[in-house]
mmCIF file of C-alpha atoms in Angstrom:
data_model
loop_
_atom_site.group_PDB
_atom_site.id
_atom_site.type_symbol
_atom_site.label_atom_id
_atom_site.label_comp_id
_atom_site.label_asym_id
_atom_site.label_seq_id
_atom_site.Cartn_x
_atom_site.Cartn_y
_atom_site.Cartn_z
ATOM 1 C CA ARG A 1 -0.169 0.235 -0.100
ATOM 2 C CA GLY A 2 2.931 2.297 -0.269
ATOM 3 C CA ASP A 3 2.709 3.351 -3.634
ATOM 4 C CA GLU A 4 -0.959 4.454 -3.215
ATOM 5 C CA GLY A 5 -1.974 7.951 -3.425
ATOM 6 C CA VAL A 6 0.049 11.142 -4.593
ATOM 7 C CA HIS A 7 4.125 11.079 -4.260
ATOM 8 C CA ARG A 8 6.562 13.850 -4.823
ATOM 9 C CA PHE A 9 10.010 13.933 -5.071
ATOM 10 C CA ALA A 10 12.562 16.109 -5.835
ATOM 11 C CA TYR A 11 16.356 15.380 -7.895
ATOM 12 C CA ALA A 12 19.504 17.166 -8.027
ATOM 13 C CA VAL A 13 22.506 16.606 -9.528
ATOM 14 C CA LEU A 14 26.159 18.310 -7.770
ATOM 15 C CA PRO A 15 28.949 18.984 -9.661
ATOM 16 C CA HIS A 16 31.941 19.125 -7.524
ATOM 17 C CA PRO A 17 35.361 19.264 -7.805
ATOM 18 C CA GLY A 18 37.126 16.694 -6.567
ATOM 19 C CA GLY A 19 36.003 12.905 -5.421
ATOM 20 C CA PHE A 20 34.056 12.331 -2.756
ATOM 21 C CA SER A 21 33.759 13.683 0.488
ATOM 22 C CA ALA A 22 31.595 14.932 3.618
ATOM 23 C CA ASP A 23 31.906 18.427 2.759
ATOM 24 C CA ALA A 24 31.702 18.444 -1.047
ATOM 25 C CA VAL A 25 28.831 15.410 -1.336
ATOM 26 C CA VAL A 26 27.154 14.919 2.319
ATOM 27 C CA ARG A 27 25.998 18.070 3.460
ATOM 28 C CA PRO A 28 25.181 19.538 0.754
ATOM 29 C CA ALA A 29 23.165 16.520 0.418
ATOM 30 C CA TYR A 30 21.267 17.003 3.576
ATOM 31 C CA ALA A 31 21.161 20.578 3.016
ATOM 32 C CA PHE A 32 19.093 19.864 -0.060
ATOM 33 C CA ASN A 33 16.969 16.614 1.552
ATOM 34 C CA LEU A 34 16.352 18.046 5.307
ATOM 35 C CA LYS A 35 14.891 21.091 5.429
ATOM 36 C CA PRO A 36 15.189 22.471 8.963
ATOM 37 C CA LEU A 37 11.898 21.603 11.149
ATOM 38 C CA ALA A 38 12.546 23.986 13.552
ATOM 39 C CA PHE A 39 15.836 26.205 14.937
ATOM 40 C CA ALA A 40 16.027 29.109 18.132
ATOM 41 C CA GLY A 41 18.666 30.450 19.496
ATOM 42 C CA GLY A 42 19.654 32.998 17.144
ATOM 43 C CA SER A 43 20.343 34.159 13.745
ATOM 44 C CA ASN A 44 23.923 32.393 12.939
ATOM 45 C CA PRO A 45 23.666 28.844 13.259
ATOM 46 C CA VAL A 46 27.182 28.379 13.754
ATOM 47 C CA THR A 47 27.464 30.628 16.682
ATOM 48 C CA HIS A 48 24.245 29.206 18.477
ATOM 49 C CA SER A 49 24.445 25.239 17.867
ATOM 50 C CA LEU A 50 23.871 23.177 20.586
ATOM 51 C CA LEU A 51 27.529 21.584 19.820
ATOM 52 C CA SER A 52 29.651 21.717 16.676
ATOM 53 C CA VAL A 53 31.989 18.753 15.741
ATOM 54 C CA ASP A 54 36.062 19.795 14.181
ATOM 55 C CA ALA A 55 36.167 17.032 12.110
ATOM 56 C CA SER A 56 34.496 17.604 8.121
ATOM 57 C CA ASN A 57 33.976 13.775 8.038
ATOM 58 C CA VAL A 58 31.629 13.670 10.902
ATOM 59 C CA ILE A 59 28.405 14.096 10.647
ATOM 60 C CA ILE A 60 26.096 14.900 13.268
ATOM 61 C CA ASP A 61 22.725 13.688 12.337
ATOM 62 C CA ALA A 62 20.270 13.776 15.136
ATOM 63 C CA VAL A 63 19.959 15.791 18.261
ATOM 64 C CA LYS A 64 16.709 15.464 20.454
ATOM 65 C CA ARG A 65 15.612 14.656 23.809
ATOM 66 C CA ALA A 66 16.170 11.747 25.531
ATOM 67 C CA GLU A 67 13.110 9.136 25.967
ATOM 68 C CA ASP A 68 13.527 8.791 29.573
ATOM 69 C CA SER A 69 15.448 11.484 31.289
ATOM 70 C CA ASP A 70 16.331 14.698 30.703
ATOM 71 C CA ALA A 71 19.332 14.197 28.760
ATOM 72 C CA VAL A 72 19.865 15.320 25.183
ATOM 73 C CA ILE A 73 20.277 12.871 22.546
ATOM 74 C CA VAL A 74 23.297 12.917 19.742
ATOM 75 C CA ARG A 75 23.705 10.612 17.453
ATOM 76 C CA LEU A 76 26.607 10.826 14.689
ATOM 77 C CA TYR A 77 28.598 9.142 11.890
ATOM 78 C CA GLU A 78 31.830 8.968 10.505
ATOM 79 C CA ALA A 79 30.893 9.558 6.520
ATOM 80 C CA GLU A 80 33.853 9.136 4.495
ATOM 81 C CA GLY A 81 35.279 5.244 5.424
ATOM 82 C CA THR A 82 38.306 6.510 7.707
ATOM 83 C CA VAL A 83 39.348 6.345 10.747
ATOM 84 C CA GLY A 84 40.095 8.599 13.333
ATOM 85 C CA SER A 85 38.857 11.482 16.075
ATOM 86 C CA ALA A 86 36.927 14.348 16.810
ATOM 87 C CA THR A 87 36.154 16.855 19.274
ATOM 88 C CA LEU A 88 32.571 17.845 20.478
ATOM 89 C CA LYS A 89 32.559 21.460 21.466
ATOM 90 C CA PHE A 90 29.010 21.862 23.401
ATOM 91 C CA VAL A 91 27.406 25.795 23.810
ATOM 92 C CA ARG A 92 27.684 25.251 27.172
ATOM 93 C CA ARG A 93 29.755 22.805 29.327
ATOM 94 C CA PRO A 94 28.110 19.466 29.902
ATOM 95 C CA LYS A 95 28.175 17.718 33.236
ATOM 96 C CA SER A 96 28.470 14.437 32.072
ATOM 97 C CA VAL A 97 28.910 12.612 28.248
ATOM 98 C CA ARG A 98 28.035 9.008 27.955
ATOM 99 C CA PRO A 99 28.099 6.666 25.216
ATOM 100 C CA VAL A 100 24.209 4.452 24.705
ATOM 101 C CA ASN A 101 23.120 2.280 22.515
ATOM 102 C CA LEU A 102 20.367 2.925 19.941
ATOM 103 C CA LEU A 103 17.633 2.132 22.362
ATOM 104 C CA GLU A 104 19.549 4.930 25.160
ATOM 105 C CA GLU A 105 20.882 2.516 27.789
ATOM 106 C CA PRO A 106 24.451 3.316 28.690
ATOM 107 C CA SER A 107 26.859 1.009 26.246
ATOM 108 C CA GLY A 108 30.074 2.586 27.917
ATOM 109 C CA GLU A 109 32.066 4.646 30.768
ATOM 110 C CA PRO A 110 31.205 8.393 30.688
ATOM 111 C CA LEU A 111 33.372 10.546 28.321
ATOM 112 C CA THR A 112 36.675 12.794 29.710
ATOM 113 C CA LEU A 113 35.332 16.571 29.412
ATOM 114 C CA THR A 114 38.091 18.764 28.511
ATOM 115 C CA SER A 115 39.038 22.274 30.710
ATOM 116 C CA ASP A 116 36.742 23.837 27.987
ATOM 117 C CA GLY A 117 33.840 21.358 28.221
ATOM 118 C CA SER A 118 34.370 19.898 25.104
ATOM 119 C CA VAL A 119 35.256 15.875 24.139
ATOM 120 C CA THR A 120 36.929 13.735 22.186
ATOM 121 C CA VAL A 121 35.632 10.296 20.510
ATOM 122 C CA GLN A 122 37.269 7.948 18.434
ATOM 123 C CA PHE A 123 35.849 7.283 15.163
ATOM 124 C CA ARG A 124 35.870 3.778 13.018
ATOM 125 C CA ALA A 125 35.263 3.899 9.480
ATOM 126 C CA PHE A 126 31.542 4.980 8.528
ATOM 127 C CA GLY A 127 31.268 4.485 12.684
ATOM 128 C CA LEU A 128 27.675 4.909 14.318
ATOM 129 C CA MET A 129 27.998 6.617 18.081
ATOM 130 C CA THR A 130 25.088 7.874 20.022
ATOM 131 C CA LEU A 131 26.036 10.039 23.109
ATOM 132 C CA ALA A 132 23.559 10.824 26.217
ATOM 133 C CA VAL A 133 24.105 14.698 27.507
ATOM 134 C CA ARG A 134 23.634 15.774 30.198
ATOM 135 C CA PHE A 135 23.721 19.459 31.083
#
């Protein structure tokens, strides 16, 4: 029954210099396909975002309120098939950042916060990561 009714779709061709990368392909694809549902916090999303990541190959895929607590769930993934680290910076210092599984159950020890409240995480190629952040 999925093909019943009216369907709307859009497509685009994205010429870009060089090879595949998150900056050249993945981020523009997100911008085309996923329009923001809500935005609060100011007119400049770079300075008013809840968090930022310093590695261009790591995509912040979802930020949501936890189902059973006051934590904020952050889901990220590595988009280029490389191994490495990424540092997450938060708009304000969190009390704790802890890995959780997709059911939001703890799956590891809390991560070490630096003096400025950021955390560094390790990614495998195409690795997924879900974190519970408490402020």
